[in-house]
Every structure is written in C-alpha cells, then in structure tokens.
Short mmCIF file of N, CA and C in Angstrom, two decimals:
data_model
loop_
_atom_site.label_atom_id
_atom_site.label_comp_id
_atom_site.label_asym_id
_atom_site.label_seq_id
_atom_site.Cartn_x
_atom_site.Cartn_y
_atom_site.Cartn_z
N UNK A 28 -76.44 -29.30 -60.34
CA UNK A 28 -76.86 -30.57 -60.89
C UNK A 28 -76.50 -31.69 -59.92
N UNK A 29 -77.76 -32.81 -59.66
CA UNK A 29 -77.15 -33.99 -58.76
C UNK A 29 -77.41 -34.52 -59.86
N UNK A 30 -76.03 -35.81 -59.62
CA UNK A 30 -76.09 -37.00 -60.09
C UNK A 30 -77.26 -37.88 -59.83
N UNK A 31 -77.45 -38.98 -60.66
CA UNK A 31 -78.50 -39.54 -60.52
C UNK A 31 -77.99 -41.05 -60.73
N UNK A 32 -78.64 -41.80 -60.03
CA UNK A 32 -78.34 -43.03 -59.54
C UNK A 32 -79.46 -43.87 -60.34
N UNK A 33 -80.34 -43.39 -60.83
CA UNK A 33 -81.65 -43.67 -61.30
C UNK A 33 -82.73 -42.74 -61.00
N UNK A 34 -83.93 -43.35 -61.14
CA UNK A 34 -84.74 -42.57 -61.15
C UNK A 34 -85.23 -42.61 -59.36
N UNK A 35 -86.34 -42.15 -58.76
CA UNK A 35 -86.24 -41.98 -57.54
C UNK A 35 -86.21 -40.82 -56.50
N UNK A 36 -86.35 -40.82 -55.26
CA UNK A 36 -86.46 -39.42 -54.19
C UNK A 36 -84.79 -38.89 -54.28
N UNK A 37 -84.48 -37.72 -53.61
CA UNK A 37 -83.29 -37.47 -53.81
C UNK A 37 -83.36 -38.20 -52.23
N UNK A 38 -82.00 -38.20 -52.06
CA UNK A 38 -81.47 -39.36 -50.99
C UNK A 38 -79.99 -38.26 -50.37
N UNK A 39 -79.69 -38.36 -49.52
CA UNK A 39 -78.26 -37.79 -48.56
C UNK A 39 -77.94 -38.74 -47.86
N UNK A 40 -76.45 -39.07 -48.12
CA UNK A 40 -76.04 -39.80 -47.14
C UNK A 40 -74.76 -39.12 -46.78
N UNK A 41 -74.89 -38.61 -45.06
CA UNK A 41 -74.49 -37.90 -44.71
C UNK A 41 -73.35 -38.67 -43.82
N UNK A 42 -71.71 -37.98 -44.14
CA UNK A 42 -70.53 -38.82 -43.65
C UNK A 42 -70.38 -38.03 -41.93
N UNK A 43 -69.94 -38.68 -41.13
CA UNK A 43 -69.19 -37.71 -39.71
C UNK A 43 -68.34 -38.77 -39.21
N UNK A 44 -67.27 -38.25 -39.65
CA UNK A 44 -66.10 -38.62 -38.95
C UNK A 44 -65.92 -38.33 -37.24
N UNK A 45 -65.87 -39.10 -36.58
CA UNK A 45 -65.91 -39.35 -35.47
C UNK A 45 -65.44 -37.70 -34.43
N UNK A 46 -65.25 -37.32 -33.45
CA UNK A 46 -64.80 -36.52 -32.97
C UNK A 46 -63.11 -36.80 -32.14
N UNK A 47 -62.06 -35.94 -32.03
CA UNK A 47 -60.85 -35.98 -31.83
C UNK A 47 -60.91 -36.71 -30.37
N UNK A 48 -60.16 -38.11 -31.02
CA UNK A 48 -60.01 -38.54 -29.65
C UNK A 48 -58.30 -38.88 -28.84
N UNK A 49 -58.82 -39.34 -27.70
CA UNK A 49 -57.59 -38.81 -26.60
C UNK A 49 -56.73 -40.65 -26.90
N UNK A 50 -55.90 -40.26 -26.09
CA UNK A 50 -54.95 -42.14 -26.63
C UNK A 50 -54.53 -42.15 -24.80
N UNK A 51 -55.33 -42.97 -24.18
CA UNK A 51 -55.15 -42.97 -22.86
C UNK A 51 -53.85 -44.01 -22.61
N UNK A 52 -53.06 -44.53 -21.93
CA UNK A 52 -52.16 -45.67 -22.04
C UNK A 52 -52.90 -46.76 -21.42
N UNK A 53 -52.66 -47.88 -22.12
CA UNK A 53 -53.31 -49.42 -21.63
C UNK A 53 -54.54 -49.31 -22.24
N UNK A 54 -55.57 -47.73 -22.79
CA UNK A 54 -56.69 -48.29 -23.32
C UNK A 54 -56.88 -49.00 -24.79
N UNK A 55 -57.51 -50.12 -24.79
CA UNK A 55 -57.45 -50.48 -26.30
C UNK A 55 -57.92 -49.70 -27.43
N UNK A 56 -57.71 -49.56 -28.64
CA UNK A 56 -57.93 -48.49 -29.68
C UNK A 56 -59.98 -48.52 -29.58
N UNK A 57 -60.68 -49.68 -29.66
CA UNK A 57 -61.94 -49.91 -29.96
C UNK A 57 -62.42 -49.23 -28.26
N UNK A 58 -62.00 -48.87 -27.33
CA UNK A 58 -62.64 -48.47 -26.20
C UNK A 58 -62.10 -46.61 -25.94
N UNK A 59 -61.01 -46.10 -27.12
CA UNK A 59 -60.87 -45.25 -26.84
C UNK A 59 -61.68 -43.57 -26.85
N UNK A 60 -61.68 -43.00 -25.81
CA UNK A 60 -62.92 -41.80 -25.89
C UNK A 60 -62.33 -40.77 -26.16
N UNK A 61 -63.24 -40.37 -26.43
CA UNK A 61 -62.97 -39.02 -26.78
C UNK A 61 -62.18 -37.62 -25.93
N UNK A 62 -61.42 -36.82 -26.91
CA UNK A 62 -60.67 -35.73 -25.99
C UNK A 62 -61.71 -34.64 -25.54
N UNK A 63 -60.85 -33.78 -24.96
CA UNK A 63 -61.42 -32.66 -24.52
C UNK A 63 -61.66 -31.80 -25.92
N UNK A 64 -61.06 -31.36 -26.87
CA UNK A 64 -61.56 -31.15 -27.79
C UNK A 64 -63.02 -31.44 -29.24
N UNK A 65 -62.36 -32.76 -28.60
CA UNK A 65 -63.26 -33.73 -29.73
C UNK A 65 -65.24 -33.65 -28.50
N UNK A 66 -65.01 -33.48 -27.35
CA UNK A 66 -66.37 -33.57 -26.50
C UNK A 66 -66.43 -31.82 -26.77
N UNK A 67 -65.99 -30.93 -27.69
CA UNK A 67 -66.33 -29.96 -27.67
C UNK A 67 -66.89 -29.25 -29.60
N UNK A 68 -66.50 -30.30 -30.13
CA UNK A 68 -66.25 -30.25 -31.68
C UNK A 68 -67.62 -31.29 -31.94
N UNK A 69 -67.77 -32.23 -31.42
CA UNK A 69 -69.17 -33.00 -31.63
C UNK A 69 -69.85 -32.57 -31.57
N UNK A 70 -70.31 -31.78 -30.52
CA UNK A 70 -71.66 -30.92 -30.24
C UNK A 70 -72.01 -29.36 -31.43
N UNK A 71 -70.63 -29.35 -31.63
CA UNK A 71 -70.82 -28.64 -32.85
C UNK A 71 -70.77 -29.24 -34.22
N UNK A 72 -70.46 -30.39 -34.25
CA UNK A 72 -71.11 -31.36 -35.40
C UNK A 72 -72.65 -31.35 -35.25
N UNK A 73 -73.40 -31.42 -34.42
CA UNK A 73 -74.68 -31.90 -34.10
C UNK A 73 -75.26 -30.52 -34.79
N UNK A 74 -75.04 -29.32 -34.33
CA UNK A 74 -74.94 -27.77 -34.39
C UNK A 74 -74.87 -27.50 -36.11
N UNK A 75 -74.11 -27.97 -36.75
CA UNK A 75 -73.73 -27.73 -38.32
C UNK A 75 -74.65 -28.40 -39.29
N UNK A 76 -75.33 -30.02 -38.66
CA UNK A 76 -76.10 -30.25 -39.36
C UNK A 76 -77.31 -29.73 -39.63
N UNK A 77 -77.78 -29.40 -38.06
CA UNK A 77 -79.09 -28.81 -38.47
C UNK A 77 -79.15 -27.25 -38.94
N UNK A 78 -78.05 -26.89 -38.87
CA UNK A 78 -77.94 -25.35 -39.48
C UNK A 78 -78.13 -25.63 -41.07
N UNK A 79 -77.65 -26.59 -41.77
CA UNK A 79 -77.28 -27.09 -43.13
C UNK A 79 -79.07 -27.73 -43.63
N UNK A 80 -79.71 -27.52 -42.51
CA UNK A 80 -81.05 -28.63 -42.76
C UNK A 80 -80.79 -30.16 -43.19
N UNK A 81 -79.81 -31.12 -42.59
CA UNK A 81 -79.42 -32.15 -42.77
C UNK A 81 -79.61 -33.19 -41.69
N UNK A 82 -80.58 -33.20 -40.99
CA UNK A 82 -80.69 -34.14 -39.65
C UNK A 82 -81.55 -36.04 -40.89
N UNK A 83 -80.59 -36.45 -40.02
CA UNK A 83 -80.84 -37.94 -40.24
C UNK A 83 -82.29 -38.41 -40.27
N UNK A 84 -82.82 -39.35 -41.25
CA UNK A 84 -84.20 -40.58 -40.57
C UNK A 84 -83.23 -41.77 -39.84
N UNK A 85 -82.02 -41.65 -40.01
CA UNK A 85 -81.30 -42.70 -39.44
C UNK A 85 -79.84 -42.42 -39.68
N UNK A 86 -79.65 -43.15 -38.12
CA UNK A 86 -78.04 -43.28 -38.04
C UNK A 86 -77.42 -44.24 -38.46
N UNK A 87 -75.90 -44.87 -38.21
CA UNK A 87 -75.57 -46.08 -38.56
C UNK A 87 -74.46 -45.41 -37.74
N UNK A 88 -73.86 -46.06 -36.62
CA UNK A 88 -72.51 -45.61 -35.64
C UNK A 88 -71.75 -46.66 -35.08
N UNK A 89 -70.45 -46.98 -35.52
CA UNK A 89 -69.40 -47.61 -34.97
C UNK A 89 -69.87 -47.98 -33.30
N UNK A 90 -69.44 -48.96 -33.30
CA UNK A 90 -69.39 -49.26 -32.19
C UNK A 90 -68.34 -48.85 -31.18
N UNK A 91 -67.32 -48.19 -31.60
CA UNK A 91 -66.04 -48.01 -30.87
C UNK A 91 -66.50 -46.91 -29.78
N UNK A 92 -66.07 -46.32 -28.54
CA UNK A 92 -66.36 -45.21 -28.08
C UNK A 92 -66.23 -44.40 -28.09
N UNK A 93 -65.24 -43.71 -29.03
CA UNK A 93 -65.57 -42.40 -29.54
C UNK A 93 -66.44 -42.19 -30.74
N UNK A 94 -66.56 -42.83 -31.45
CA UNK A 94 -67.79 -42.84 -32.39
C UNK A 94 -68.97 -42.24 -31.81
N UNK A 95 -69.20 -43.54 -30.63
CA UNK A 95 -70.18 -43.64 -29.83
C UNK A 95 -70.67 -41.86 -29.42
N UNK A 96 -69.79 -42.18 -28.85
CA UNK A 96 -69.68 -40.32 -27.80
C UNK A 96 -69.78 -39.30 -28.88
N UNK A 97 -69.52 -39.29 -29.99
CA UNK A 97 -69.35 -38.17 -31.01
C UNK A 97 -70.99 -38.21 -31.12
N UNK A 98 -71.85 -39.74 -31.19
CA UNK A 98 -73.24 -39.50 -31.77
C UNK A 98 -74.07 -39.37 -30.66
N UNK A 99 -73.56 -39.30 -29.13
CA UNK A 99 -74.12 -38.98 -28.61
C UNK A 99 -74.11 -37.52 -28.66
N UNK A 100 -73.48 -36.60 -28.35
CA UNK A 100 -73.24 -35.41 -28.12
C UNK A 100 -73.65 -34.53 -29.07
N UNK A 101 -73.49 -35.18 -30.56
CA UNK A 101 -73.65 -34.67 -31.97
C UNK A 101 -75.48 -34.47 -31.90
N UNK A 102 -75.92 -35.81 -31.77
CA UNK A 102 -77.37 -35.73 -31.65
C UNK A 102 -78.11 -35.38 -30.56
N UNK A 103 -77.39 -34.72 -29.31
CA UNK A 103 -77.89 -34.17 -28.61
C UNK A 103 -78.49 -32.39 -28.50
N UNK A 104 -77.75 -32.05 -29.88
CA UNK A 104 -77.85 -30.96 -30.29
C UNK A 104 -79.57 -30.72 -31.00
N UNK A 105 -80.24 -31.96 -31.28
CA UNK A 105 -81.34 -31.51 -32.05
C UNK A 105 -82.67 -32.14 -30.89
N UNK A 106 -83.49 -31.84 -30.97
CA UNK A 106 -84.59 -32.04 -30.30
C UNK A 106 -85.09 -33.66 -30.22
N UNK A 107 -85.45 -34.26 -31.19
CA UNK A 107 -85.60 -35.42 -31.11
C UNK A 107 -84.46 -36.25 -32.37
N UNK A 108 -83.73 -36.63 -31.49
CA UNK A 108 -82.54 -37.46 -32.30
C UNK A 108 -83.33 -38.76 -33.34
N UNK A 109 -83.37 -38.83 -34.39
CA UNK A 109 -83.75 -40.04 -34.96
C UNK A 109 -83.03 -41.32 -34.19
N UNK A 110 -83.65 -42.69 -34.80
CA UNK A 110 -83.05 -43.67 -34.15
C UNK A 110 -81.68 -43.94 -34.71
N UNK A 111 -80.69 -44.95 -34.03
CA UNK A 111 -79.79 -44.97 -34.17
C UNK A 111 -79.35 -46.65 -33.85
N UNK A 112 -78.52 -47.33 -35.14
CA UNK A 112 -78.03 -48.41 -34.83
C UNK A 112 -76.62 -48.93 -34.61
N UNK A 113 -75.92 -48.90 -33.62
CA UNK A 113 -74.63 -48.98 -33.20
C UNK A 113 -74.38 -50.35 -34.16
N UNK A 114 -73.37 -50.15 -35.03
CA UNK A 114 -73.32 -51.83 -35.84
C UNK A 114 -71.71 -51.95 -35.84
N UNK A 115 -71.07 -52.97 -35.34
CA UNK A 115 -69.69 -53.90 -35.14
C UNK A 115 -68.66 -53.77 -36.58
N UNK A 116 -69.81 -53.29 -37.98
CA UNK A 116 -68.74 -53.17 -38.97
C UNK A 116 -68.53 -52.15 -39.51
N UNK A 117 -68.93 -51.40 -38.76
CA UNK A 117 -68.41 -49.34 -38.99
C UNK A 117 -67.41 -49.49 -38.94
N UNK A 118 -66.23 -50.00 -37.55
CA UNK A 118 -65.44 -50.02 -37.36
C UNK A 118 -63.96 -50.82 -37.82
N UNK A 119 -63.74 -49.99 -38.07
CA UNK A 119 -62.10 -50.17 -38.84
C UNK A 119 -62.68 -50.31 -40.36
N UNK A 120 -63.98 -49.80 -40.92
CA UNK A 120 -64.46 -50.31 -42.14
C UNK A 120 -63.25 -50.21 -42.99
N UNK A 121 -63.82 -50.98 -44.87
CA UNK A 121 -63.06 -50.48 -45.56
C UNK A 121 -64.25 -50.15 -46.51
N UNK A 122 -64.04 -49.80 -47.50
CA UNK A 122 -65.35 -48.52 -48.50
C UNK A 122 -66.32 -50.18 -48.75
N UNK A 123 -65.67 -51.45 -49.12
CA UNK A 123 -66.57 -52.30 -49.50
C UNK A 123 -67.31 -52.81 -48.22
N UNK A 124 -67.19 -52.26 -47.23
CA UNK A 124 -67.58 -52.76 -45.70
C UNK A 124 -68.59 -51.60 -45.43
N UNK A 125 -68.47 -50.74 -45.80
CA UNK A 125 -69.38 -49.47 -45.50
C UNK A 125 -70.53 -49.74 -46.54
N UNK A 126 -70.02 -50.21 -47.94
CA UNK A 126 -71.77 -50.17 -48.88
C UNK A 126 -72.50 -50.93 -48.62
N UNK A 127 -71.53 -52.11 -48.02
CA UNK A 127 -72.53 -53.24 -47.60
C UNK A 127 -73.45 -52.55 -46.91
N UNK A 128 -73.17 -52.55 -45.38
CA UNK A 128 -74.12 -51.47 -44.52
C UNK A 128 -74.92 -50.65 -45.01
N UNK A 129 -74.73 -49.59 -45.81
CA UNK A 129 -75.37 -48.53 -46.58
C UNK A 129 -76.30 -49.18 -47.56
N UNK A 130 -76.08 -50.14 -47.79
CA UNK A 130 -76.84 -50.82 -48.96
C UNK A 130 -78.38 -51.74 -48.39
N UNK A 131 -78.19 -51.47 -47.02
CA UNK A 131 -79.05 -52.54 -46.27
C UNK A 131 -79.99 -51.73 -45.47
N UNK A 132 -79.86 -49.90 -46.08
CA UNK A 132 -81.01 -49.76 -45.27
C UNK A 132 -82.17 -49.22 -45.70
N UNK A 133 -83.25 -49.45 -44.73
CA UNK A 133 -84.74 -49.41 -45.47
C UNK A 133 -84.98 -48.37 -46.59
N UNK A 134 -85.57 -48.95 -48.14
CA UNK A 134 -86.20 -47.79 -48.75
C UNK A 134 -86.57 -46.10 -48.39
N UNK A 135 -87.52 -46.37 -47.48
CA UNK A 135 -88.00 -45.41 -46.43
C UNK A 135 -87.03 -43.84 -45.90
N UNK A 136 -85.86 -44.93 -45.45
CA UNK A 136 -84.85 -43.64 -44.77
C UNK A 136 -84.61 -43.20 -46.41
N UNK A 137 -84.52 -41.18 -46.38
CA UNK A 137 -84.20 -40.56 -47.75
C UNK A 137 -82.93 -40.09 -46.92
N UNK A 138 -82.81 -39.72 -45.63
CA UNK A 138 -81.33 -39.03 -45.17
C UNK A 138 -80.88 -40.14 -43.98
N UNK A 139 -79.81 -40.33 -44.37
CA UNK A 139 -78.60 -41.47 -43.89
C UNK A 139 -77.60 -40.84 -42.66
N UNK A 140 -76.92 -41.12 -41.78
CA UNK A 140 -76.12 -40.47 -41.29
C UNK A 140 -74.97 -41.93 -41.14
N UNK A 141 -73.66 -41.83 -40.86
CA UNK A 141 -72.54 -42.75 -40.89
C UNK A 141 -72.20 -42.03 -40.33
N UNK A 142 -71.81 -42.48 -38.98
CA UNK A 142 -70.56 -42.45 -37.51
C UNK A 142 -69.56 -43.11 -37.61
N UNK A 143 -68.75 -42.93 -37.94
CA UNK A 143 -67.45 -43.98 -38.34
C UNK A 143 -66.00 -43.33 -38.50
N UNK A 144 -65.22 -43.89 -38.77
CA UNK A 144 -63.69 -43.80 -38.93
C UNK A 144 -62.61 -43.66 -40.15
N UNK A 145 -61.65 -42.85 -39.92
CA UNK A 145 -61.32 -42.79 -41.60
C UNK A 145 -59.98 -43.99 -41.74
N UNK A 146 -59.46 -44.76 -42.46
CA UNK A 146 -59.42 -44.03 -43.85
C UNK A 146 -60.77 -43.92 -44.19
N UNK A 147 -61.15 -45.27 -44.16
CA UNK A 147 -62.63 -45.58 -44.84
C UNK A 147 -63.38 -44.29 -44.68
N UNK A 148 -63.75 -43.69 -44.23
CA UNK A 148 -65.20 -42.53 -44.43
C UNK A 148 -64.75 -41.84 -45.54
N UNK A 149 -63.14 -41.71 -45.53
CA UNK A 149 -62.79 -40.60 -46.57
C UNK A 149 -62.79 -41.29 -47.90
N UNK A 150 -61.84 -42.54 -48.11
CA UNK A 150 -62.44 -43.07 -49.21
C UNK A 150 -63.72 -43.56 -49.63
N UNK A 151 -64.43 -43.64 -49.12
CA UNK A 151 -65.89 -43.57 -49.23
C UNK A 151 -66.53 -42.51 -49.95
N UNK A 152 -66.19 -41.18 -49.48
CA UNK A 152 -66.50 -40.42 -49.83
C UNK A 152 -66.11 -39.69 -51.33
N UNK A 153 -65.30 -40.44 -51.67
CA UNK A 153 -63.94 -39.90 -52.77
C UNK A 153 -64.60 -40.97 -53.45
N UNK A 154 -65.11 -42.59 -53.50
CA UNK A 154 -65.59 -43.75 -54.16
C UNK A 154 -66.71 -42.96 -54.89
N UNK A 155 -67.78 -42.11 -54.25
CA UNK A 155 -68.91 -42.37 -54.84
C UNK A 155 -69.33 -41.34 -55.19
N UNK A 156 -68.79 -39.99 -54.44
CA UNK A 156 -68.22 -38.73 -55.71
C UNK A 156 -68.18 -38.62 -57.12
N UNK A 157 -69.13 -38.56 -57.92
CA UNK A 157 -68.55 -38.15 -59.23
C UNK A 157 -68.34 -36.61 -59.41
N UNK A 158 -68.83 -35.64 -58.07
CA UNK A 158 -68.83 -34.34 -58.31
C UNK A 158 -69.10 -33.64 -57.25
N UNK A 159 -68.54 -32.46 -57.12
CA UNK A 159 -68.84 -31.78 -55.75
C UNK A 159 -69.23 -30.26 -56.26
N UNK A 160 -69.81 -29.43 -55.22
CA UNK A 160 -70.23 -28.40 -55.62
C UNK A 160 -69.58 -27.78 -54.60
N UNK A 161 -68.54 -26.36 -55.66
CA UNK A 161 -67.70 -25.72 -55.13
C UNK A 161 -66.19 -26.41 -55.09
N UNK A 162 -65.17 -26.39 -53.73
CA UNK A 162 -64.17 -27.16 -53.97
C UNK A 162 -64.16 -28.52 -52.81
N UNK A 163 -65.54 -28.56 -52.39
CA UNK A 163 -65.75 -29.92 -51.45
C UNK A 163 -64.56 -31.03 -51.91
N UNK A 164 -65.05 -31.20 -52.97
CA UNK A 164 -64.14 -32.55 -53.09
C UNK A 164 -62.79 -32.12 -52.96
N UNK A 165 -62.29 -31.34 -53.67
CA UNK A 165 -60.76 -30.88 -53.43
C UNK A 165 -60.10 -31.14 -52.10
N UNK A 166 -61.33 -30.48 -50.80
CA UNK A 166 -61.27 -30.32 -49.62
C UNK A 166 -60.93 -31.64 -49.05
N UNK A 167 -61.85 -33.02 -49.43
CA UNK A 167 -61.52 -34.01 -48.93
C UNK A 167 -60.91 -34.80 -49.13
N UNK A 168 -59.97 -34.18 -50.35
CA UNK A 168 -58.84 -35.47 -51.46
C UNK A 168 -57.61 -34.64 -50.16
N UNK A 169 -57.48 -33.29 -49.95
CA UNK A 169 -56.29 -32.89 -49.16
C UNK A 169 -56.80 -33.83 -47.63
N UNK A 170 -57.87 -33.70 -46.91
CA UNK A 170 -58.04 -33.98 -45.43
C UNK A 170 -59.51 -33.92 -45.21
N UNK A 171 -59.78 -35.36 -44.06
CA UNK A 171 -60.98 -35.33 -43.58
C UNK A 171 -60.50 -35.34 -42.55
N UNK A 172 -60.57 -34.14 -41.49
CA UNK A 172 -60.12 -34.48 -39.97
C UNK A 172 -61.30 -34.44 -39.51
N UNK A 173 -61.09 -35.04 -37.97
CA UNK A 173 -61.68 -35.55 -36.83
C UNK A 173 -63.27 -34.45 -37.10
N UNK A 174 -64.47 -35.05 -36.53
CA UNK A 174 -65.04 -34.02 -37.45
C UNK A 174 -65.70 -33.68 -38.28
N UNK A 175 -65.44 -33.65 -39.41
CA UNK A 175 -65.61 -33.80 -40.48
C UNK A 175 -67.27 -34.09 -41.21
N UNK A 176 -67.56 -33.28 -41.58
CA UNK A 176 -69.08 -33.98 -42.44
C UNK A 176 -68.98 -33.66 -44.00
N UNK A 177 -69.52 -34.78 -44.49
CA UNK A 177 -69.59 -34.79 -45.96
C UNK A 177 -70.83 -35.13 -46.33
N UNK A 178 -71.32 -34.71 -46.81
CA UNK A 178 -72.72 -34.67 -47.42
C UNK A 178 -72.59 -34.88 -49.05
N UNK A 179 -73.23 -35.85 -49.53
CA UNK A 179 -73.29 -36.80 -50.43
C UNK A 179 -75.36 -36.68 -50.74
N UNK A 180 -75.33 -36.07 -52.57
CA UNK A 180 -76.80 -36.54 -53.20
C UNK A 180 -76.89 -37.34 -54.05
N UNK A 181 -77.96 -38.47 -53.90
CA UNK A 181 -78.08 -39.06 -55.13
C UNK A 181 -79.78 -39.27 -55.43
N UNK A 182 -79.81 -39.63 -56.25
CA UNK A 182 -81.27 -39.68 -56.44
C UNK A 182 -81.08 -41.36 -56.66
N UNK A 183 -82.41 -42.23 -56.14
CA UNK A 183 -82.36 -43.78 -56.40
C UNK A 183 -83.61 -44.26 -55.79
N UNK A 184 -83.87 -45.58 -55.68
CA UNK A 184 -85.42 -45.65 -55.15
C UNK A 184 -84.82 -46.25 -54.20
N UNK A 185 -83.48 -47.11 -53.94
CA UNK A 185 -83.02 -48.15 -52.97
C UNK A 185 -82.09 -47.36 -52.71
N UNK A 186 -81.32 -47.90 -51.49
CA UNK A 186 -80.20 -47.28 -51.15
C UNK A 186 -79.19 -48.56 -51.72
N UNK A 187 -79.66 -49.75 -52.12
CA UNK A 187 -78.69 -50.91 -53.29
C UNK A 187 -78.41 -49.83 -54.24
N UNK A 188 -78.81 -48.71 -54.73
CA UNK A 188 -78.22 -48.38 -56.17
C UNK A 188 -77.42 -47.43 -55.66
N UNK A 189 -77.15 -47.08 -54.52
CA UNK A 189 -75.90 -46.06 -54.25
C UNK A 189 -74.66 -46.64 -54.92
N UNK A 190 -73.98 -46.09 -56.30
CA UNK A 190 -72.82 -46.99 -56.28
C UNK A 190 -71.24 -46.23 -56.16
N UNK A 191 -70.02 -46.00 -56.86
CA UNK A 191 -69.33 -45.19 -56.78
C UNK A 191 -69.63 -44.53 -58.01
N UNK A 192 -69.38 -42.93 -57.54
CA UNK A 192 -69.81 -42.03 -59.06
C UNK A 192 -70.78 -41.79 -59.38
N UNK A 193 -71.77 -41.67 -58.35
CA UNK A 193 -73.10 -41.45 -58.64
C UNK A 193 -74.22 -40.83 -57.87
N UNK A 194 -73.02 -39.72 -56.85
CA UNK A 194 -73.31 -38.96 -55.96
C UNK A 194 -72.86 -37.86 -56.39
N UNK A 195 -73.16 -36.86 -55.35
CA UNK A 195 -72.49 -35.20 -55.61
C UNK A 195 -72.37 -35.05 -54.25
N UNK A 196 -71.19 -34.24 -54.23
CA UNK A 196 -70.71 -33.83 -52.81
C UNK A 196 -71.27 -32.59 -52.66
N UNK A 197 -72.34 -31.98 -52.00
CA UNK A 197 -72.88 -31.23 -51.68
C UNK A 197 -71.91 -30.18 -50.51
N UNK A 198 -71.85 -30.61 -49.34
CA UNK A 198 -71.38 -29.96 -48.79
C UNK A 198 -70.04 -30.56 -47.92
N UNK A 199 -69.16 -30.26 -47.21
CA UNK A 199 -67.87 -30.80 -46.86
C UNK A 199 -67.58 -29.17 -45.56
N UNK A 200 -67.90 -29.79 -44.13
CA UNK A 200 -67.56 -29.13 -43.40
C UNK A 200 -67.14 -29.61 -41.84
N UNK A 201 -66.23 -28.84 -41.41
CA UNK A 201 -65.10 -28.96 -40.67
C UNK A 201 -65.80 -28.22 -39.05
N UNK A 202 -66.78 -28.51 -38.13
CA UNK A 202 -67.20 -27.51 -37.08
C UNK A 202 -66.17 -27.94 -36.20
N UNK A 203 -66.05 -26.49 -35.54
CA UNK A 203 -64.88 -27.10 -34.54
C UNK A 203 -65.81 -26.15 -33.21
N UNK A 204 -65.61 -26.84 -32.09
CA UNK A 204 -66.11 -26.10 -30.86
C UNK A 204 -65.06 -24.83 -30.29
N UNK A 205 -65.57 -24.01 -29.48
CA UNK A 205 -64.97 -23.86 -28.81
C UNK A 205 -64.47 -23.50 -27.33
N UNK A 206 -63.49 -23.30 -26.89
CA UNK A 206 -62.74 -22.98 -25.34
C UNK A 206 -63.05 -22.77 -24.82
N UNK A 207 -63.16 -22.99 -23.55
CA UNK A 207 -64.22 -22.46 -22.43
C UNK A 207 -65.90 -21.93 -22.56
N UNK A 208 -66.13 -23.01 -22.73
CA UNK A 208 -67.55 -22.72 -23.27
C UNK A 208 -68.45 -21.99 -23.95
N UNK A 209 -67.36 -21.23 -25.09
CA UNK A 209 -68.08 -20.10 -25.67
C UNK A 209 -67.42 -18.97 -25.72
N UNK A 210 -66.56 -18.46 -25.10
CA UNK A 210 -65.77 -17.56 -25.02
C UNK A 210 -64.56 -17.63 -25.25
N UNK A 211 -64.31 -16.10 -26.17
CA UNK A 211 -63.06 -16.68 -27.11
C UNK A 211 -61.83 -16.26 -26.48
#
C-alpha cells in the first residue's frame, strides 16, 4: 500500500546522501571532496538506482563538492543522466529547507532525486514517512551513512502536496563499491 497525498500520478522522491568524504587540512567543509572510498561507493550509487528502476526526470544537488562529485559519478553510471540543478540550499539544509526546494519543482518531474547532506536528508526522510515496506524505516531511524538512498512514494498532482506522513518508504539502500576495481 502507498500512501496517498491526494489524488494524482504516483511520484518518488528519491534521497542520496552524498558519498564518504575525505577532511583535507585547511580545506573548508563546503569545498570538501570526496574520499577514495566515497569516488568508489558513488558509482555504485548510480549502479543501485538503475538496478531498482529508479533513475531521476530530475536532480536537485548541493552545491558543496562532494555532493557535487557523488552526482557526478552516481549519474555517470546511466546513459543519459537527466538534468540537474546544483542549488546553494541543499546545503547544510534543515527538513523545512529541503520542502521548500522539493516543493518548487515542476508538476511534470514524477521521479525526484536530492544530493544532499545529513542530518537533514535523514530527517527528511523520517518527516514524511508514514510507512516503510519491510524494515526500511527501522534502517534509517538506526543510520543513514554516506551513501545512502531512500526512496520515498506518494501519490499527488504537485510536488506542494508532498507533506510529512504521506509517503512510504519503499526502498532504503546502502551500495558500497569496491577495492581495487572489482576484485575482492
């Protein structure tokens, strides 16, 4: 059963927590990139969505640079990446900073994607949850690490009626890359 927001297309708005990044000294937090791990765990973010049949009509990605780098690498995994809008208030969001955004985009897009940072992605995700299928939600009340996708249904004609509690957590998964390019 999805929740229903109203009447309307079913709608996904799909969470990705950024990929594991490195803490260089002197770099500022908003310029910091990504690790060697995290440039190996993105590309298998990119990898999980379309296995899940979940590729975006649109992005929405922090401006920070590992965000950045996570949606590059992530969407380099699929053939033609939908478009993508790098926006200034992904970053450091808080859940009322994220609906704004989410709330502003075209009718049109039915699948959403959010590049961004936690706390916010996780409470976000926990806000508008009224239900998950399986123990998703469980999964993301313990941890959303680096990573991370949450997949969120609602049915609505706008993406204004996304509100809290009126989604279903569909899916909640963790891809991690790996070591030497493939070999274990």
């Amino acid at each position: 059963m999805i929740a229903r927001a109203g009447a309307g297309p079913l709608r996904r708005l799909v969470v990705l927590r950024h990929a594991k990044s490195d803490w260089p000294a002197g770099v500022p937090d908003h310029k910091r990139p990504l690790a060697a791990r995290g440039r190996r765990d993105a590309p298998a973010a990119g990898r999980a969505l379309a296995e899940i049949d979940c590729l975006p009509d649109l992005a929405l990605c922090s401006t920070a640079v590992r965000a950045r780098q996570t949606w590059d690498l992530a969407s380099g995994q699929w053939g033609t990446p939908p478009p993508v809008r790098h926006d200034p208030r992904l970053y450091a969001a808080e859940v009322s900073d994220l609906l704004t955004v989410v709330h502003e985009v075209p009718t049109e897009v039915e699948t959403l994607l959010l590049v961004g940072h936690n706390p916010g992605l996780e409470e976000l995700v926990l806000e508008l949850a009224e239900d998950s299928l399986d123990d998703a939600l469980d999964e993301v009340k313990v941890k959303f690490p680096t990573s991370a996708i949450a997949v969120l249904a609602w049915h609505g004609t706008t993406w204004q009626a996304l509100a809290p509690g009126t989604a279903l957590l569909t899916d909640m998964i963790v891809p991690r890359g790996k070591k030497g390019g493939g070999k274990k």
